[in-house]
PDB file of N, CA and C in Angstrom:
ATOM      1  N   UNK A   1     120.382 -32.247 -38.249  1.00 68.00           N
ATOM      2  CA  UNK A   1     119.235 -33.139 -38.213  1.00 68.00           C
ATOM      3  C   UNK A   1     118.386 -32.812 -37.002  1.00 68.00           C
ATOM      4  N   UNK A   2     117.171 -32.978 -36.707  1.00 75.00           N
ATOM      5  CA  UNK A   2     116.237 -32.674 -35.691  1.00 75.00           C
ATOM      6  C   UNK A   2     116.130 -33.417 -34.868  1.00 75.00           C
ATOM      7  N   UNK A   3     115.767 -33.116 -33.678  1.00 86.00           N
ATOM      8  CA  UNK A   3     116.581 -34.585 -32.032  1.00 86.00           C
ATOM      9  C   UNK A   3     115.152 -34.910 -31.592  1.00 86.00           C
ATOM     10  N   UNK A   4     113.642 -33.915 -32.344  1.00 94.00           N
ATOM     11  CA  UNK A   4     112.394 -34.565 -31.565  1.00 94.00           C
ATOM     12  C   UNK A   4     111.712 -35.595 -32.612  1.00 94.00           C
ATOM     13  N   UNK A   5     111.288 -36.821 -31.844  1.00 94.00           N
ATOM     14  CA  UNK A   5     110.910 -37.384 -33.004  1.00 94.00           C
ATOM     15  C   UNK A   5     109.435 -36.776 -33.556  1.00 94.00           C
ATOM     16  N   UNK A   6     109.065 -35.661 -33.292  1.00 95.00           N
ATOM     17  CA  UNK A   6     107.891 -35.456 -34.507  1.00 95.00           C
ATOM     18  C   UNK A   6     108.620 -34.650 -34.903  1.00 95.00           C
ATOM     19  N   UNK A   7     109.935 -33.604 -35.296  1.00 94.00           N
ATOM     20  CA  UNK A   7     110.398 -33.636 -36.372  1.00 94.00           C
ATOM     21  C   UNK A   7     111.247 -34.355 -37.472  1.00 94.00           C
ATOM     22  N   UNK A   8     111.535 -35.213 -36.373  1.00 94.00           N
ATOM     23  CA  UNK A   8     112.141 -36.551 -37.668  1.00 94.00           C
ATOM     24  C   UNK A   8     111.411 -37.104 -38.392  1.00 94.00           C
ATOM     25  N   UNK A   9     110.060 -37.073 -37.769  1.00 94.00           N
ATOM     26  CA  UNK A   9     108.750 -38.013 -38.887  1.00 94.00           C
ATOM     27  C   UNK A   9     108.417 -36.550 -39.475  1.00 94.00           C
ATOM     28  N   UNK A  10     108.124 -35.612 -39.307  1.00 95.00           N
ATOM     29  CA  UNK A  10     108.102 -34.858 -40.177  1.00 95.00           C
ATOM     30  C   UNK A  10     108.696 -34.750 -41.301  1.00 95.00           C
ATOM     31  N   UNK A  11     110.396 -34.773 -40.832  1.00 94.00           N
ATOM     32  CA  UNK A  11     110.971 -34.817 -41.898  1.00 94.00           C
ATOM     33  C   UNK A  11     111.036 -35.694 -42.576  1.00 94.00           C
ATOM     34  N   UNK A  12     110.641 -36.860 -42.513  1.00 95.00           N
ATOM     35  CA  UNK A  12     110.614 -37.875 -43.393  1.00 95.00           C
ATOM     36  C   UNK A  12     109.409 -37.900 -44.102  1.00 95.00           C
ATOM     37  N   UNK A  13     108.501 -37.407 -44.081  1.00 97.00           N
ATOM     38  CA  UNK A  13     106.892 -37.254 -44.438  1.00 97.00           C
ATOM     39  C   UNK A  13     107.115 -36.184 -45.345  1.00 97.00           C
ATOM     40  N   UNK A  14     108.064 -34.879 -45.444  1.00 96.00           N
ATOM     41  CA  UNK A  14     108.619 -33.772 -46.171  1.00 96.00           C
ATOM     42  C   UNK A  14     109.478 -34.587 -47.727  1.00 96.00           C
ATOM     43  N   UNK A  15     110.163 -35.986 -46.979  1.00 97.00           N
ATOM     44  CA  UNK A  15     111.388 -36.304 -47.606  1.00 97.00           C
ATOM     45  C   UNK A  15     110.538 -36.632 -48.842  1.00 97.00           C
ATOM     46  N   UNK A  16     109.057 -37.577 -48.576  1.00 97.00           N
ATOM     47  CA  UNK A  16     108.671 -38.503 -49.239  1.00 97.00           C
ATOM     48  C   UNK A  16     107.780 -37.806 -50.038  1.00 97.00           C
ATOM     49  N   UNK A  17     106.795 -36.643 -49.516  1.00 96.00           N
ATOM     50  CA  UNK A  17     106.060 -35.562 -50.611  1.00 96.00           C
ATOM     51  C   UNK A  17     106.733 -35.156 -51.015  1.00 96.00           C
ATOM     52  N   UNK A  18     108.109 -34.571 -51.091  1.00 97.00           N
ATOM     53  CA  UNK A  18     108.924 -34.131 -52.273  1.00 97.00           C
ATOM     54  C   UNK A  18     108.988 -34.673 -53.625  1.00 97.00           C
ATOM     55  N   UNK A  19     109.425 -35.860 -53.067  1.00 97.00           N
ATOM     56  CA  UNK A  19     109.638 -37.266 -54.210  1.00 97.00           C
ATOM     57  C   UNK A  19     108.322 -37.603 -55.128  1.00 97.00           C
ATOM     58  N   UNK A  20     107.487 -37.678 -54.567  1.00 96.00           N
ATOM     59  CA  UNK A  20     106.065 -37.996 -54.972  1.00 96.00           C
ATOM     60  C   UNK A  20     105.558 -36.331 -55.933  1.00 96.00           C
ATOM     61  N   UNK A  21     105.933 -35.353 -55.116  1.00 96.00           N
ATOM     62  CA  UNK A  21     105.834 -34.468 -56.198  1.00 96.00           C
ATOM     63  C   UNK A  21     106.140 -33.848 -57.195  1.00 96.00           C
ATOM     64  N   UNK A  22     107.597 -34.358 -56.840  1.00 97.00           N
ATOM     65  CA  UNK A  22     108.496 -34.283 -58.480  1.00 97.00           C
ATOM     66  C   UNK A  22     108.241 -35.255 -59.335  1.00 97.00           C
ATOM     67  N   UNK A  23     108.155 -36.624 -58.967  1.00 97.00           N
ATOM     68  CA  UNK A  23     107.842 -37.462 -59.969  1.00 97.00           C
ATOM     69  C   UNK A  23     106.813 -36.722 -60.672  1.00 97.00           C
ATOM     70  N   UNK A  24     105.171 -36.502 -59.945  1.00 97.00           N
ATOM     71  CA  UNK A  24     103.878 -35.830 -60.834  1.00 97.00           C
ATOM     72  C   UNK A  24     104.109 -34.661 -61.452  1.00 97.00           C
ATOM     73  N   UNK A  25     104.486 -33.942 -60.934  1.00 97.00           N
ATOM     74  CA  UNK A  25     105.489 -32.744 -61.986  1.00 97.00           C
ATOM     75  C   UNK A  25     106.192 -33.037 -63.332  1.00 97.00           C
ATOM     76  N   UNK A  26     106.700 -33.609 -63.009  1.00 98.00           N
ATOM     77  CA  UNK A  26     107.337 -34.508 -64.425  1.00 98.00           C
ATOM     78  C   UNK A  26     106.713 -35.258 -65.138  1.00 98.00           C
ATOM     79  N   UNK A  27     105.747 -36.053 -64.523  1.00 97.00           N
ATOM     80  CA  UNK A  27     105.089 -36.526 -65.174  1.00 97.00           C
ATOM     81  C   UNK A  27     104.147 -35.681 -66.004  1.00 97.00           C
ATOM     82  N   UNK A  28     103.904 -34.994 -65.606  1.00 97.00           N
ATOM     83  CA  UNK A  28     103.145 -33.589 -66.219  1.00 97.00           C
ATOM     84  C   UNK A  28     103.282 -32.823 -66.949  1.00 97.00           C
ATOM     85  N   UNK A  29     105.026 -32.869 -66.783  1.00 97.00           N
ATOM     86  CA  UNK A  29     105.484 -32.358 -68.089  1.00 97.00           C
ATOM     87  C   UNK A  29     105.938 -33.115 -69.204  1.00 97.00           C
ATOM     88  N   UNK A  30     105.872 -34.260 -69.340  1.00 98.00           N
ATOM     89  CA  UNK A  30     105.902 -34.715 -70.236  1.00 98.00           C
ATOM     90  C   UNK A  30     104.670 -35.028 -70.816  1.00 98.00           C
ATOM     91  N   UNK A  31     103.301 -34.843 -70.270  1.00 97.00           N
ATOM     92  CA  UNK A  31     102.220 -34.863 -70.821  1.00 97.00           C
ATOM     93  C   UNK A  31     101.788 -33.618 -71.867  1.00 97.00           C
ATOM     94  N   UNK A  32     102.643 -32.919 -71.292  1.00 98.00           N
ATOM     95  CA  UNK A  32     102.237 -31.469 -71.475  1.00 98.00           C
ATOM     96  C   UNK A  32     103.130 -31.254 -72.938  1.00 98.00           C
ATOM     97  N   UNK A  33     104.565 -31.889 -72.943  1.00 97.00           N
ATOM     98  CA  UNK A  33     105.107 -32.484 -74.070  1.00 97.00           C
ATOM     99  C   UNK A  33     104.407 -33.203 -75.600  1.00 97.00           C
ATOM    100  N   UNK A  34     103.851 -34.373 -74.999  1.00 96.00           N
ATOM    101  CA  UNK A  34     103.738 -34.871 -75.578  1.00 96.00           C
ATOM    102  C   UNK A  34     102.325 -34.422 -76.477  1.00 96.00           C
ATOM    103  N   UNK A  35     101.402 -33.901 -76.189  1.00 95.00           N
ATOM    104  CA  UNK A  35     100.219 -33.023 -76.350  1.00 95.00           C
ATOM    105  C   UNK A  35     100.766 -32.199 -77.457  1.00 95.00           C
ATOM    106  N   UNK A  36     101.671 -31.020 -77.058  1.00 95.00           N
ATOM    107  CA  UNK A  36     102.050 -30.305 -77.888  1.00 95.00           C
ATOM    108  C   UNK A  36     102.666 -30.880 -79.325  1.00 95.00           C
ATOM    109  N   UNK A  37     103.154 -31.655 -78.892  1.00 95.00           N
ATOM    110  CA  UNK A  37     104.193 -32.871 -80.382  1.00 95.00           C
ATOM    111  C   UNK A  37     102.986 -33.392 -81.420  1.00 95.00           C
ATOM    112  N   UNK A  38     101.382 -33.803 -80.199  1.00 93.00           N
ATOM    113  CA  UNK A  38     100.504 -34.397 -81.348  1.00 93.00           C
ATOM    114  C   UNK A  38      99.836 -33.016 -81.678  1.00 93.00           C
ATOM    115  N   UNK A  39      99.930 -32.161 -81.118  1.00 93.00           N
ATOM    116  CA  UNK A  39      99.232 -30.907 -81.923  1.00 93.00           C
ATOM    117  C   UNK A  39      99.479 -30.571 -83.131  1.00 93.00           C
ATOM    118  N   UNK A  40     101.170 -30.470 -83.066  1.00 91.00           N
ATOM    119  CA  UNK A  40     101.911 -30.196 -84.201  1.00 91.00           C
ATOM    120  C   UNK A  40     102.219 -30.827 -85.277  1.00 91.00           C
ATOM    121  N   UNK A  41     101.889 -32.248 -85.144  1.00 89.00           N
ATOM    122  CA  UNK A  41     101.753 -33.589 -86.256  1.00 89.00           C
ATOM    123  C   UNK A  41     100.982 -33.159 -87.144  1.00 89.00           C
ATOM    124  N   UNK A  42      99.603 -32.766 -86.526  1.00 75.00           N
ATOM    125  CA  UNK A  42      98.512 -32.616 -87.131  1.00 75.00           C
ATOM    126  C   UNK A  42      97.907 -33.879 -87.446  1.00 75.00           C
ATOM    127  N   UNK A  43      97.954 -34.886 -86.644  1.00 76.00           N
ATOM    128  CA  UNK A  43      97.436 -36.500 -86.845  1.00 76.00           C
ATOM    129  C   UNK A  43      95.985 -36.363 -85.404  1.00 76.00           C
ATOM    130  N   UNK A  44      95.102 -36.070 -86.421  1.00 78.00           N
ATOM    131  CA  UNK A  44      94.051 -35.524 -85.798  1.00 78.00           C
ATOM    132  C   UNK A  44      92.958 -37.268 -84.713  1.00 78.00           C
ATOM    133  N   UNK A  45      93.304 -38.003 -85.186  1.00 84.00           N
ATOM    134  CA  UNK A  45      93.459 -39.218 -84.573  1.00 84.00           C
ATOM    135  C   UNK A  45      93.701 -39.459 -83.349  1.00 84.00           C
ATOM    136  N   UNK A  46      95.483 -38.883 -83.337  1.00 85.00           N
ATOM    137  CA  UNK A  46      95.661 -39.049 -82.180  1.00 85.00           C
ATOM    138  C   UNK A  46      95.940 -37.919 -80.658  1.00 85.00           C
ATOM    139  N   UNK A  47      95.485 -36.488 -81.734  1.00 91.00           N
ATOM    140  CA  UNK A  47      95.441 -35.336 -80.504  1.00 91.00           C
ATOM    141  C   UNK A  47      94.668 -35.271 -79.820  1.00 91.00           C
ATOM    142  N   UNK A  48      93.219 -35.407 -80.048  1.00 92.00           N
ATOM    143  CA  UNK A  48      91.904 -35.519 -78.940  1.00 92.00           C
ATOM    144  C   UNK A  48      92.380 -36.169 -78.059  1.00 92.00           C
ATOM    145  N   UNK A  49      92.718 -37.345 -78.055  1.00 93.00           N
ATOM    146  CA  UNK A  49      92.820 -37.902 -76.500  1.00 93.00           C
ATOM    147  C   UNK A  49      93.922 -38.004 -76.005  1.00 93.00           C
ATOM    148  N   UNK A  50      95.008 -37.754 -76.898  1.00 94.00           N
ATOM    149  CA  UNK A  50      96.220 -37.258 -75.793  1.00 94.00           C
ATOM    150  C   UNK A  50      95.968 -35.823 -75.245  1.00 94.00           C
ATOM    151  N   UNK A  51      95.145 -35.205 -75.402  1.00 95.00           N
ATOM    152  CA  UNK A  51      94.594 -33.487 -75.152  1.00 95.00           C
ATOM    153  C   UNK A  51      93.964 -34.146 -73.195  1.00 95.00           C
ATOM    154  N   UNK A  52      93.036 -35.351 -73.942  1.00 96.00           N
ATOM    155  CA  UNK A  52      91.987 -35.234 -72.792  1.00 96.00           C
ATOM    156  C   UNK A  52      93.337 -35.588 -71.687  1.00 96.00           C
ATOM    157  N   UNK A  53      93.852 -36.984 -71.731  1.00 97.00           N
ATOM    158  CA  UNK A  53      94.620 -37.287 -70.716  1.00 97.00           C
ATOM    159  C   UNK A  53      95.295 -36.735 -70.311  1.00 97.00           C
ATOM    160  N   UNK A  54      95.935 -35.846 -70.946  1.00 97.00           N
ATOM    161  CA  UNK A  54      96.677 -34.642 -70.222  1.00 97.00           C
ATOM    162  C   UNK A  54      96.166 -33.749 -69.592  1.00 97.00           C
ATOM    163  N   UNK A  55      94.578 -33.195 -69.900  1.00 97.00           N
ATOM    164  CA  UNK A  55      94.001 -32.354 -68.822  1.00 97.00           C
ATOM    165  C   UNK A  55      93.789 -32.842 -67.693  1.00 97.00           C
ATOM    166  N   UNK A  56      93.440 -34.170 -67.835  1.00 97.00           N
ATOM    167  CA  UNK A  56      92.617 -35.228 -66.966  1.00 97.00           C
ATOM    168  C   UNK A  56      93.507 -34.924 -65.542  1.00 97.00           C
ATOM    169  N   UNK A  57      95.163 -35.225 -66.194  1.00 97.00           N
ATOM    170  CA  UNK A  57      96.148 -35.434 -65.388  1.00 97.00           C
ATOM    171  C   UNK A  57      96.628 -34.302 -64.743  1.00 97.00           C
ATOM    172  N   UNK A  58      96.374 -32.896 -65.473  1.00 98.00           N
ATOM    173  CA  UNK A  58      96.540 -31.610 -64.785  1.00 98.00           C
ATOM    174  C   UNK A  58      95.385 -31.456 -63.140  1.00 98.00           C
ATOM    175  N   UNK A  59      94.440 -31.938 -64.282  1.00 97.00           N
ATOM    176  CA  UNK A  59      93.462 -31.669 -63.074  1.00 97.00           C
ATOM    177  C   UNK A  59      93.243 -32.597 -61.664  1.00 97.00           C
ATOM    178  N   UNK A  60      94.125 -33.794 -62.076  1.00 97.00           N
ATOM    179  CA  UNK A  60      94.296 -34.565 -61.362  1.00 97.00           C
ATOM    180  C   UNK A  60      95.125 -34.023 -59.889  1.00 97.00           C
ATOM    181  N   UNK A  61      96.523 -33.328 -60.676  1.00 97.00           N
ATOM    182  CA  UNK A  61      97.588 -33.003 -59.411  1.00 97.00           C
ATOM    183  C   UNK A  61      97.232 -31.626 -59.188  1.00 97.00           C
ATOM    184  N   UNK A  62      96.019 -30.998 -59.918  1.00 97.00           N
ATOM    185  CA  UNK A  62      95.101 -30.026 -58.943  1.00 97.00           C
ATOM    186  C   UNK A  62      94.874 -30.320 -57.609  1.00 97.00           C
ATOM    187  N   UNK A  63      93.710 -31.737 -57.390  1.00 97.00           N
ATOM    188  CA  UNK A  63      93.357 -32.372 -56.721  1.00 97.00           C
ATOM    189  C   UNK A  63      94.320 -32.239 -55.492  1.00 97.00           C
ATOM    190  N   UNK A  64      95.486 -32.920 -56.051  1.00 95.00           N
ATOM    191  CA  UNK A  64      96.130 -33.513 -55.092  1.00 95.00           C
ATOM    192  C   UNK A  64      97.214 -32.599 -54.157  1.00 95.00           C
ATOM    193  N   UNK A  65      96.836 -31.346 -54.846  1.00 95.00           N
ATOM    194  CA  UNK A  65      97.614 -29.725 -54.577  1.00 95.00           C
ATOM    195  C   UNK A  65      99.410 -29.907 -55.515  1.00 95.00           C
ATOM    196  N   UNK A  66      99.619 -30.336 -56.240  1.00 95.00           N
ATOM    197  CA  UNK A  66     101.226 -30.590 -56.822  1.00 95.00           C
ATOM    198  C   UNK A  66     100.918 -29.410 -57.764  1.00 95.00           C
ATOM    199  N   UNK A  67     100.162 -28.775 -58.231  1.00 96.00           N
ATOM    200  CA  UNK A  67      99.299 -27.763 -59.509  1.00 96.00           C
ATOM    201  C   UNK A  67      98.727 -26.774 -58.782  1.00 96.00           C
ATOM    202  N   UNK A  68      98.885 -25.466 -58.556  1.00 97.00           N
ATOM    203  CA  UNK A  68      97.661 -24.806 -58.186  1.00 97.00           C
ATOM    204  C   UNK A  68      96.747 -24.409 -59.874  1.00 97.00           C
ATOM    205  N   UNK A  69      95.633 -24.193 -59.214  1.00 97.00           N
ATOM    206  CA  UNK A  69      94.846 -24.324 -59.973  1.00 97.00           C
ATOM    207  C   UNK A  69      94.970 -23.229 -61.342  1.00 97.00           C
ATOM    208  N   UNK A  70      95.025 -22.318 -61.295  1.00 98.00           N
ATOM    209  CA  UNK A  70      95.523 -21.470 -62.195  1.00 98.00           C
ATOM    210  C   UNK A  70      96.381 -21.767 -62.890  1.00 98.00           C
ATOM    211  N   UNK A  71      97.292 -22.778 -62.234  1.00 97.00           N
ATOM    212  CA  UNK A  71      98.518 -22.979 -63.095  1.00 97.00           C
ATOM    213  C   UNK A  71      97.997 -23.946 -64.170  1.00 97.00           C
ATOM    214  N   UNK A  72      97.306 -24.738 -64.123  1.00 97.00           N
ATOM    215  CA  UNK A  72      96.568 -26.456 -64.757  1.00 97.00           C
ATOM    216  C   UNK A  72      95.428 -25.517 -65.793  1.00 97.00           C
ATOM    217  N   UNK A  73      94.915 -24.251 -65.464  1.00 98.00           N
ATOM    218  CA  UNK A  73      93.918 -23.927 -66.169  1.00 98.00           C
ATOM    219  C   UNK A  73      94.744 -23.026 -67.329  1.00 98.00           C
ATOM    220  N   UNK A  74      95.578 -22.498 -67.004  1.00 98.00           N
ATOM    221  CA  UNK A  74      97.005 -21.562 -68.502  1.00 98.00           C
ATOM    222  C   UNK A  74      97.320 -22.892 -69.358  1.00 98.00           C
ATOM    223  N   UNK A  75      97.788 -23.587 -68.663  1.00 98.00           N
ATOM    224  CA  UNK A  75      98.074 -25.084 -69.418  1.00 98.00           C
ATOM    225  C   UNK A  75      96.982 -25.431 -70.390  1.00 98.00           C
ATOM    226  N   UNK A  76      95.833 -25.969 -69.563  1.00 97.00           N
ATOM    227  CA  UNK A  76      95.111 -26.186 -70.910  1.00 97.00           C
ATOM    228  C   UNK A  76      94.459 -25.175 -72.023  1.00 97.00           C
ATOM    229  N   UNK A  77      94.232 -23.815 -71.468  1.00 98.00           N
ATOM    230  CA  UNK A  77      93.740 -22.783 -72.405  1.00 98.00           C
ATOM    231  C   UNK A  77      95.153 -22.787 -73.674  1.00 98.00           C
ATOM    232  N   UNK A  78      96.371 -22.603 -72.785  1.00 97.00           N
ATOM    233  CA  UNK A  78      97.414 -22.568 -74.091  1.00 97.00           C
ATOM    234  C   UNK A  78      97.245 -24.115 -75.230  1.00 97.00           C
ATOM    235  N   UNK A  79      97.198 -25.149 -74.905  1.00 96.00           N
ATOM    236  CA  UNK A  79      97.187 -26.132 -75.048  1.00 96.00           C
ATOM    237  C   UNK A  79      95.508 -25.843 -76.644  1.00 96.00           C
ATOM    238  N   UNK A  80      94.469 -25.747 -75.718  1.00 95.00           N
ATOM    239  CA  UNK A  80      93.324 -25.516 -76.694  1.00 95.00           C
ATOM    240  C   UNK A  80      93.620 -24.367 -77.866  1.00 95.00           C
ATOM    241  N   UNK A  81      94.359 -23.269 -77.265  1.00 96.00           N
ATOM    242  CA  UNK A  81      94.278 -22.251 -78.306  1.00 96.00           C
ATOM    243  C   UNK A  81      95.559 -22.558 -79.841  1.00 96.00           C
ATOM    244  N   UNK A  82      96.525 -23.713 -79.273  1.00 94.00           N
ATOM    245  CA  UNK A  82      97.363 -24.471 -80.019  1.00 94.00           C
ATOM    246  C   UNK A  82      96.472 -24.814 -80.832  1.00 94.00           C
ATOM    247  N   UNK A  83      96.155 -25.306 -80.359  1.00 93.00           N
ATOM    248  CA  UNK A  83      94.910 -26.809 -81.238  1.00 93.00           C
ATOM    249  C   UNK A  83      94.058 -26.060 -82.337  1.00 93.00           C
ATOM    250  N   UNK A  84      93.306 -25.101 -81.458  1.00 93.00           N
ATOM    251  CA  UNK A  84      93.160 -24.026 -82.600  1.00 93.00           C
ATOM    252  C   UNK A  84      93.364 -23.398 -83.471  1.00 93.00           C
ATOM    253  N   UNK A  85      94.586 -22.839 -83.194  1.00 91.00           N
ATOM    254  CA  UNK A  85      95.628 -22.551 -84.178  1.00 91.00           C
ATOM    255  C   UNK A  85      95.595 -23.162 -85.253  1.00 91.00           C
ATOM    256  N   UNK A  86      96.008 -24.604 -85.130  1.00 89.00           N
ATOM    257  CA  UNK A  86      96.879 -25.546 -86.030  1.00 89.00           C
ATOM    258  C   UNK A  86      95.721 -26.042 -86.704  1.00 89.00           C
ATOM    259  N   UNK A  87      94.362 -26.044 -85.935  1.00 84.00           N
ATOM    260  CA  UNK A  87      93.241 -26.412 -87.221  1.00 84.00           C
ATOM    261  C   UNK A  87      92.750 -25.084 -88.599  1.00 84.00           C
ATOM    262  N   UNK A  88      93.262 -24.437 -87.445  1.00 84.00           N
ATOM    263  CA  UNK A  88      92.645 -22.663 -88.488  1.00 84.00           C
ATOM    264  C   UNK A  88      93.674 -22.782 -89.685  1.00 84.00           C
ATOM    265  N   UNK A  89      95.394 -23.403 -89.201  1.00 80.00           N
ATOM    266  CA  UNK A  89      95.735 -22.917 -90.413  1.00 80.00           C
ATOM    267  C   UNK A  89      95.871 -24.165 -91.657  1.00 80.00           C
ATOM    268  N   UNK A  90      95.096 -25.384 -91.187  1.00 66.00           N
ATOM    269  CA  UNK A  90      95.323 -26.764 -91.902  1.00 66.00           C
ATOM    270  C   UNK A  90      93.770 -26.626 -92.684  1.00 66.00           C
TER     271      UNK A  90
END
């Protein structure tokens, strides 16, 4: 453990962005989940806006650096070219 206290608050400031960034990670992936599931329904109803909120939310933990940006922009191109897909072949 570290004996100065600005690395103990460090480390506790480390402890707590961890936590906070796994939760949004996860949370992300289950957006990223759930997107793909309404793609594949083909319940055209309800893919548009589970599409948007999930970009919304990529671009969100862009923002917040949990995503680099490249990574949030493969996501949604794969995500659109799905969508594509599944209308070309319906």
């Amino acid at each position: 453990m570290a004996n100065h206290k600005s690395t103990i608050k460090a480390h506790k400031q480390n402890v707590a962005r961890r936590s906070r960034n796994r939760e949004l990670r996860t949370q992300a992936r289950r957006a990223l989940k759930a997107a793909r599931a309404a793609i594949d329904s083909e319940d055209s109803s309800a893919t548009l806006p589970t599409l948007r909120t999930t970009a919304a939310l990529l671009d969100k933990l862009v923002r917040k650096g949990v995503l680099h940006a490249n990574t949030a922009a493969r996501y949604k191109h794969r995500l659109g070219r799905r969508l594509r897909k599944s209308a070309a072949s319906a």
